[in-house]
Amino acid sequence: MAAAESAGLAGDFRRSHQARRRARSQPQFLRLRGIQALSRSPLQLRCRQTPRTDVMLLADATLPDGRRADVLIADGHIASIEEPRPRSSDPDRRDLAGALLLPAFIDGHIHLDKTHMGAPLVPHVPGESVRERIAAERVARHAVPLPVEARATNLLRRLVANGTTRVRSHVDIDNDVKLANLEALLAVRERWRPWVDIEIVAFPQSGVMSEPGAADLLDAALAAGADLIGGLDPAGFDHDVPGQLDIVFALAEKHGKGVDIHLHDGGETGGSELRDIASRTEALGLQGRVVVSHAFALGDLSPESFARTADVLARAGVAIMTSSPAAVPVPPVKALRSHGVTLFAASDNIRDCWSPFGNGDMLDRAAIVAARQEFYTNQDLRLALDLATLEPAKALGIAGYGLAPGAPADLVVIDTPSVEEAVINRPPRKLVLRGGVVVAESGVVVEALPI
């Protein structure tokens, strides 16, 4: 995109399964440069062949509301939910013995290209600002010995084993990597399609206005298959709020894509940016297709400014993602919900240059959010679980998600009798299903899926 075309876009806005069993060789999706069949972790390559069945009965499950039920799965969907009763001729019966059955988790904000999962530890380099940390990462990422495909695969295996079957991953787009990381994740997405659904955000980690040619690269990324366009701190990083947002929303309009913007800017600066994003969302008819990730300003506004900002976000259908990091203000969950704002939890960085922590477990993330928000009652703990299930489904526009007849059979079985204890104890996952097929069992990904 030439500079004139970039300006034109901004002006336009202003004017308007198969995988093979590992026997003598690695599974197909692991035959990539640098991926080794390691045995150190129970989540590494332990293959289990599962026969394909069109009908499965999950007998004596505990539903989120505490009722016990038999859940019949047929043709990849939930066919019925009934009171438990003796059955003698079920083709594939799994007796859950009261284990908790939930819709599979959704991790709506991760960075598959950044993770070091499976690689030797890269020492963390601290930075006082977002700009300093980005500069450090641009140097350190070249020292990671495994390629993007290998590290992303290792993290996806961890996510699926922990009960997640849908993710939204941001991918760095800048002058160093250009579209290489995107191309790697597009390939990984295809290989992993039977296990997990992956959305990809073209993320300008080094800025839009600050990085020469960023608009061209973002345009190309969206044309190449990225599902959404991202942004980064229009005021705090690019120092040009209208410039960045004009380009981001013009590209979203050009390609018919959604938007997911990183916003760390705090105080009234961040509040003003949030209101600007909401206004642009309404102007382009993008209600329900825009997310602001982090939105620290929402934890740092006066009561009057908070109420005004929350109201415009709700009206515009702009959702908020929080990973509830320490030492910074975070969006207040209950207050935002009282204004009608959709808010969900997600992992964000998992074992990368930004943080050495993270395990791809959305129950852990729900517990972290609960602790930070002082969610102590049973009702609060159930809300924390919703932030990893129902709320991200709403924010990401996932139709039919849930635990009801007709819903896709994307499910997780947890070895605990209640939602509250699941959030508190983060127990093992007994089964993970995607489309009615068991994709993980007892913490082990099923590497060879039935046809």
XYZ file of C-alpha atoms in Angstrom:
451
model
C 0.000 0.000 0.000
C 1.593 3.281 -1.090
C 1.532 6.277 1.210
C -1.132 7.869 -0.970
C -3.273 4.740 -0.732
C -2.810 4.650 3.058
C -3.971 8.226 3.205
C -6.823 7.323 0.877
C -7.985 4.528 3.156
C -7.879 6.851 6.132
C -9.701 9.465 4.119
C -12.321 6.956 3.034
C -13.000 6.173 6.663
C -13.254 9.735 7.607
C -15.727 10.278 4.760
C -17.877 7.390 5.596
C -8.736 -35.184 9.497
C -6.881 -36.174 9.014
C -3.707 -37.065 10.978
C -1.758 -40.343 10.914
C -0.970 -42.577 13.919
C 2.562 -42.242 15.223
C 4.169 -45.628 14.777
C 7.335 -45.635 12.730
C 7.144 -41.880 12.089
C 5.810 -38.753 13.724
C 2.219 -37.647 13.107
C 1.789 -35.484 10.032
C 1.296 -32.240 11.922
C 4.602 -32.776 13.742
C 6.738 -33.430 10.672
C 7.994 -29.884 10.698
C 11.484 -28.482 10.938
C 12.737 -28.513 14.502
C 9.870 -30.430 16.157
C 11.056 -33.370 18.189
C 9.021 -36.177 19.707
C 9.962 -35.452 23.297
C 8.841 -37.630 26.186
C 9.593 -35.292 29.089
C 6.029 -34.032 29.411
C 2.814 -36.049 29.693
C 1.455 -33.661 27.066
C 4.098 -34.637 24.540
C 3.761 -37.380 21.989
C 1.790 -40.171 23.600
C -0.552 -41.365 20.879
C -3.868 -43.043 21.416
C -6.020 -44.247 18.524
C -9.734 -43.621 19.111
C -12.388 -45.395 17.029
C -14.831 -43.041 15.321
C -18.408 -43.288 16.538
C -21.302 -41.204 15.309
C -23.136 -41.620 18.634
C -21.712 -41.274 22.142
C -23.411 -41.207 25.531
C -21.845 -39.231 28.365
C -23.655 -40.928 31.221
C -24.228 -39.466 34.681
C -22.603 -36.091 34.082
C -22.942 -33.166 36.467
C -24.183 -30.109 34.592
C -23.065 -26.571 35.520
C -26.288 -26.024 37.488
C -25.606 -29.131 39.591
C -28.130 -31.472 37.958
C -27.059 -34.977 36.966
C -27.825 -35.954 33.386
C -27.129 -38.273 30.484
C -25.885 -36.315 27.479
C -26.311 -37.974 24.100
C -24.042 -36.863 21.269
C -24.857 -37.594 17.640
C -23.225 -36.374 14.444
C -20.973 -33.954 16.294
C -23.749 -32.184 18.222
C -25.570 -32.568 21.510
C -28.677 -34.586 20.654
C -30.339 -34.665 24.070
C -29.838 -33.958 27.765
C -31.955 -36.220 29.956
C -32.161 -37.520 33.499
C -29.792 -40.450 34.093
C -31.318 -43.863 33.562
C -30.073 -47.427 33.101
C -29.106 -48.213 29.538
C -27.875 -51.518 28.220
C -27.081 -51.163 24.537
C -25.273 -47.896 24.068
C -22.734 -48.070 21.231
C -20.237 -45.822 23.032
C -21.013 -45.099 26.665
C -18.703 -43.077 28.880
C -19.730 -43.268 32.535
C -18.692 -39.944 34.057
C -19.720 -40.891 37.607
C -20.814 -37.353 38.411
C -17.857 -35.533 36.866
C -18.522 -31.960 35.761
C -19.423 -31.426 32.102
C -18.838 -27.983 30.579
C -18.680 -26.467 27.128
C -15.025 -26.518 26.086
C -12.986 -23.459 27.026
C -12.252 -20.535 24.722
C -8.941 -18.696 25.010
C -9.690 -15.482 23.174
C -6.270 -13.824 23.368
C -2.948 -15.638 23.012
C 0.258 -15.201 21.001
C 1.099 -18.510 19.322
C 4.028 -17.030 17.412
C 5.663 -15.590 20.525
C 5.573 -18.614 22.844
C 8.783 -20.428 23.767
C 6.873 -23.571 24.748
C 9.177 -26.572 24.325
C 12.308 -24.447 23.828
C 15.098 -23.849 26.362
C 14.462 -20.960 28.719
C 15.272 -17.560 27.253
C 16.111 -15.216 30.169
C 13.573 -12.443 30.581
C 14.768 -8.930 29.733
C 12.749 -6.373 31.721
C 11.655 -3.046 30.316
C 10.220 0.058 31.920
C 7.819 0.740 29.057
C 5.954 -1.104 26.320
C 8.384 0.390 23.790
C 11.428 -0.925 25.669
C 9.922 -4.393 25.974
C 9.077 -4.499 22.271
C 12.645 -3.500 21.393
C 14.022 -6.225 23.666
C 11.716 -8.809 22.127
C 12.747 -7.937 18.576
C 16.298 -8.900 19.566
C 15.522 -11.877 21.802
C 13.103 -13.658 19.458
C 15.974 -14.472 17.096
C 17.670 -16.440 19.889
C 14.815 -18.947 20.293
C 16.090 -22.198 18.732
C 12.744 -23.711 17.683
C 10.748 -22.368 14.737
C 7.337 -20.782 15.159
C 5.543 -23.919 13.908
C 7.150 -26.099 16.573
C 6.511 -23.744 19.464
C 2.937 -23.018 18.403
C 2.303 -26.758 18.100
C 3.623 -27.356 21.613
C 1.345 -24.676 23.036
C -1.701 -25.886 21.116
C -1.161 -29.368 22.472
C -1.139 -27.928 25.995
C -4.266 -25.859 25.359
C -6.260 -28.772 23.944
C -5.201 -31.117 26.744
C -6.471 -28.523 29.231
C -9.880 -28.341 27.582
C -9.635 -25.454 25.103
C -10.943 -26.037 21.581
C -11.146 -22.439 20.333
C -8.458 -19.759 20.420
C -7.815 -16.308 19.019
C -4.121 -15.706 18.429
C -2.449 -12.430 17.622
C 0.559 -12.682 15.290
C 3.311 -10.092 14.973
C 3.415 -8.157 11.708
C 6.463 -5.881 11.371
C 9.437 -5.151 9.134
C 11.568 -7.864 10.745
C 9.243 -10.835 10.316
C 6.912 -9.340 7.694
C 4.319 -12.102 7.010
C 6.533 -15.066 7.978
C 4.913 -15.664 11.362
C 1.452 -15.323 9.845
C 2.285 -17.867 7.155
C 3.561 -20.248 9.832
C 0.369 -19.924 11.868
C -1.856 -20.331 8.818
C -0.116 -23.650 8.148
C -0.402 -24.712 11.791
C -4.085 -23.758 11.794
C -4.796 -26.118 8.909
C -2.920 -29.004 10.520
C -4.668 -28.486 13.841
C -8.172 -27.904 12.478
C -9.497 -31.290 13.753
C -8.393 -30.419 17.310
C -8.965 -26.680 17.697
C -10.441 -23.683 15.896
C -7.934 -20.831 15.506
C -8.678 -17.193 14.684
C -5.711 -15.009 13.737
C -5.286 -11.278 14.374
C -2.745 -9.326 12.298
C -1.023 -7.516 15.169
C 1.225 -4.463 14.618
C 3.387 -5.107 17.695
C 5.808 -2.358 16.649
C 3.080 0.172 15.922
C 1.199 1.359 12.868
C 2.450 4.929 12.482
C 5.831 4.217 14.137
C 6.747 1.305 11.849
C 7.400 2.335 8.235
C 5.305 0.285 5.849
C 3.127 -1.201 8.594
C -0.089 -0.319 6.768
C 1.124 -2.192 3.670
C 1.993 -5.255 5.734
C -1.316 -5.251 7.590
C -3.180 -4.924 4.305
C -1.250 -7.896 2.911
C -1.809 -9.925 6.084
C -5.565 -9.489 5.874
C -5.499 -10.443 2.195
C -3.397 -13.526 3.046
C -5.881 -14.941 5.544
C -5.705 -13.109 8.868
C -9.210 -12.934 10.341
C -8.956 -9.601 12.163
C -6.787 -6.515 12.302
C -5.137 -5.390 15.512
C -3.733 -2.168 16.870
C -1.477 -0.975 19.681
C -1.739 2.034 21.990
C -2.590 4.741 19.430
C -1.638 7.484 21.899
C 1.013 5.876 24.079
C 3.007 4.132 21.354
C 2.215 5.795 18.022
C 1.424 9.242 19.477
C -1.187 9.609 16.739
C -4.645 8.410 17.743
C -6.554 9.455 14.613
C -3.726 8.312 12.339
C -3.593 4.771 13.709
C -7.334 4.299 14.129
C -8.075 5.704 10.665
C -5.820 3.063 9.105
C -6.983 0.192 11.322
C -10.676 0.798 10.749
C -10.231 1.605 7.060
C -8.460 -1.732 6.559
C -11.167 -3.503 8.544
C -13.767 -1.952 6.255
C -11.796 -2.739 3.089
C -11.416 -6.427 3.956
C -14.665 -6.949 5.849
C -12.766 -7.975 8.993
C -13.184 -7.466 12.716
C -10.858 -5.501 15.000
C -8.962 -6.468 18.173
C -6.812 -3.666 19.597
C -4.224 -3.863 22.390
C -4.800 -0.833 24.620
C -2.481 -0.347 27.587
C -2.914 3.433 27.760
C -4.329 4.370 31.148
C -6.371 7.144 32.672
C -8.402 9.596 30.637
C -6.104 9.124 27.642
C -7.167 5.494 27.445
C -10.776 6.390 28.225
C -10.858 8.820 25.311
C -9.377 6.172 23.002
C -12.013 3.664 24.111
C -14.787 6.115 23.306
C -13.188 6.864 19.931
C -13.007 3.132 19.130
C -16.664 2.735 20.094
C -17.671 5.654 17.874
C -15.810 4.223 14.884
C -17.304 0.799 15.534
C -20.820 2.208 15.335
C -20.019 4.296 12.273
C -18.901 1.228 10.315
C -21.619 -1.097 11.622
C -19.031 -3.315 13.329
C -21.067 -3.878 16.494
C -20.140 -7.249 17.993
C -16.956 -7.512 15.912
C -14.585 -5.299 17.896
C -12.584 -6.212 21.006
C -10.300 -4.027 23.080
C -7.701 -6.147 24.848
C -6.427 -5.111 28.296
C -8.164 -1.697 28.487
C -6.322 -0.807 31.702
C -7.912 2.651 31.624
C -11.234 1.146 32.705
C -9.689 0.477 36.105
C -8.300 3.998 36.302
C -11.141 6.415 35.430
C -13.238 8.724 37.570
C -16.711 7.313 38.322
C -18.307 9.737 35.889
C -15.884 8.990 33.067
C -16.128 5.252 33.707
C -19.924 5.281 33.461
C -19.847 7.336 30.262
C -17.201 5.101 28.689
C -18.908 1.863 29.711
C -22.204 3.061 28.276
C -20.719 3.885 24.872
C -18.843 0.564 24.771
C -22.066 -1.310 25.508
C -24.016 0.630 22.901
C -21.348 -0.034 20.265
C -21.043 -3.716 21.147
C -17.313 -3.405 21.876
C -16.099 -6.263 24.093
C -13.223 -6.155 26.589
C -10.558 -8.808 27.215
C -8.658 -9.031 30.494
C -5.855 -11.338 31.545
C -5.837 -9.655 34.970
C -2.093 -8.957 35.161
C -0.542 -7.825 38.419
C 0.601 -4.302 39.287
C -1.654 -2.444 36.824
C -5.288 -1.327 36.994
C -7.632 -3.857 35.409
C -11.192 -3.544 34.096
C -13.744 -4.055 36.918
C -15.769 -7.059 35.788
C -19.008 -6.562 37.702
C -19.191 -2.822 37.097
C -18.752 -3.278 33.350
C -21.350 -6.034 33.241
C -23.806 -3.786 35.063
C -23.495 -1.376 32.128
C -24.029 -4.176 29.609
C -20.422 -4.541 28.445
C -19.257 -8.010 27.383
C -15.990 -8.903 29.109
C -13.994 -12.129 28.991
C -10.751 -13.593 30.317
C -7.813 -14.914 28.297
C -4.218 -16.065 28.799
C -2.321 -13.438 26.777
C 1.417 -14.200 26.839
C 2.415 -17.765 27.678
C 6.124 -18.438 28.310
C 7.596 -15.837 25.992
C 9.637 -12.632 26.083
C 6.848 -10.855 27.943
C 6.332 -13.441 30.687
C 8.001 -16.736 31.655
C 4.711 -17.925 33.159
C 1.545 -19.469 31.767
C 0.301 -22.965 31.073
C -2.615 -22.628 28.673
C -5.165 -23.577 31.326
C -8.301 -21.441 31.285
C -9.315 -22.709 34.718
C -6.105 -21.170 36.035
C -6.941 -17.935 34.247
C -10.459 -17.933 35.693
C -8.957 -18.371 39.166
C -6.472 -15.532 38.592
C -9.265 -13.187 37.534
C -11.392 -14.311 40.477
C -8.596 -13.610 42.954
C -7.841 -10.190 41.448
C -11.525 -9.199 41.421
C -12.138 -10.648 44.925
C -14.662 -13.174 43.626
C -15.294 -15.285 46.707
C -18.970 -16.292 46.725
C -20.343 -19.245 44.787
C -22.094 -16.851 42.420
C -18.825 -14.999 41.846
C -16.921 -18.213 41.145
C -19.525 -19.226 38.587
C -19.077 -15.847 36.930
C -15.322 -16.461 36.800
C -15.990 -19.681 34.894
C -18.321 -17.842 32.510
C -15.411 -15.537 31.633
C -13.661 -18.571 30.098
C -16.723 -20.026 28.367
C -19.957 -18.147 27.682
C -18.532 -14.618 27.641
C -15.718 -15.185 25.121
C -18.193 -17.078 22.940
C -20.349 -13.953 22.922
C -17.404 -11.611 22.322
C -15.959 -13.698 19.487
C -19.353 -14.239 17.859
C -19.380 -18.029 18.197
C -22.880 -19.153 17.247
C -24.546 -22.116 18.941
C -21.943 -22.431 21.698
C -23.054 -23.952 24.987
C -24.474 -26.989 26.695
C -27.869 -27.490 25.076
C -29.465 -29.766 22.474
C -28.310 -28.749 19.024
C -25.054 -27.173 20.208
C -21.761 -28.448 18.803
C -20.343 -31.169 21.038
C -17.222 -29.205 22.013
C -17.034 -30.270 25.642
C -14.698 -30.772 28.568
C -15.152 -33.242 31.430
C -13.502 -32.219 34.703
C -12.866 -34.487 37.657
C -14.878 -32.427 40.162
C -18.533 -32.208 41.225
C -19.112 -28.451 40.842
C -18.199 -25.300 38.946
C -17.021 -23.616 42.137
C -14.576 -26.417 42.953
C -13.363 -26.455 39.356
C -12.293 -22.804 39.637
C -10.814 -23.237 43.112
C -8.951 -26.529 42.591
C -8.333 -26.639 38.808
C -8.682 -30.438 38.739
C -7.549 -32.746 35.922
C -9.487 -32.885 32.667
C -10.851 -36.374 32.061
C -12.063 -35.858 28.492
C -12.004 -33.131 25.870
C -14.314 -33.416 22.865
C -14.424 -31.416 19.648
C -17.364 -32.050 17.380
C -18.207 -35.163 19.369
C -14.733 -36.672 18.899
C -12.431 -37.245 21.879
C -9.371 -35.068 21.210
C -7.739 -35.395 24.644
C -8.086 -37.813 27.526
C -6.553 -37.624 31.002
C -4.247 -34.769 30.005
C -3.026 -36.466 26.831
C -3.867 -35.186 23.360
C -5.189 -37.847 21.001
C -2.638 -37.507 18.227
C -4.373 -39.821 15.724
C -8.024 -38.924 15.349
C -10.651 -41.171 13.766
C -11.846 -40.360 10.293
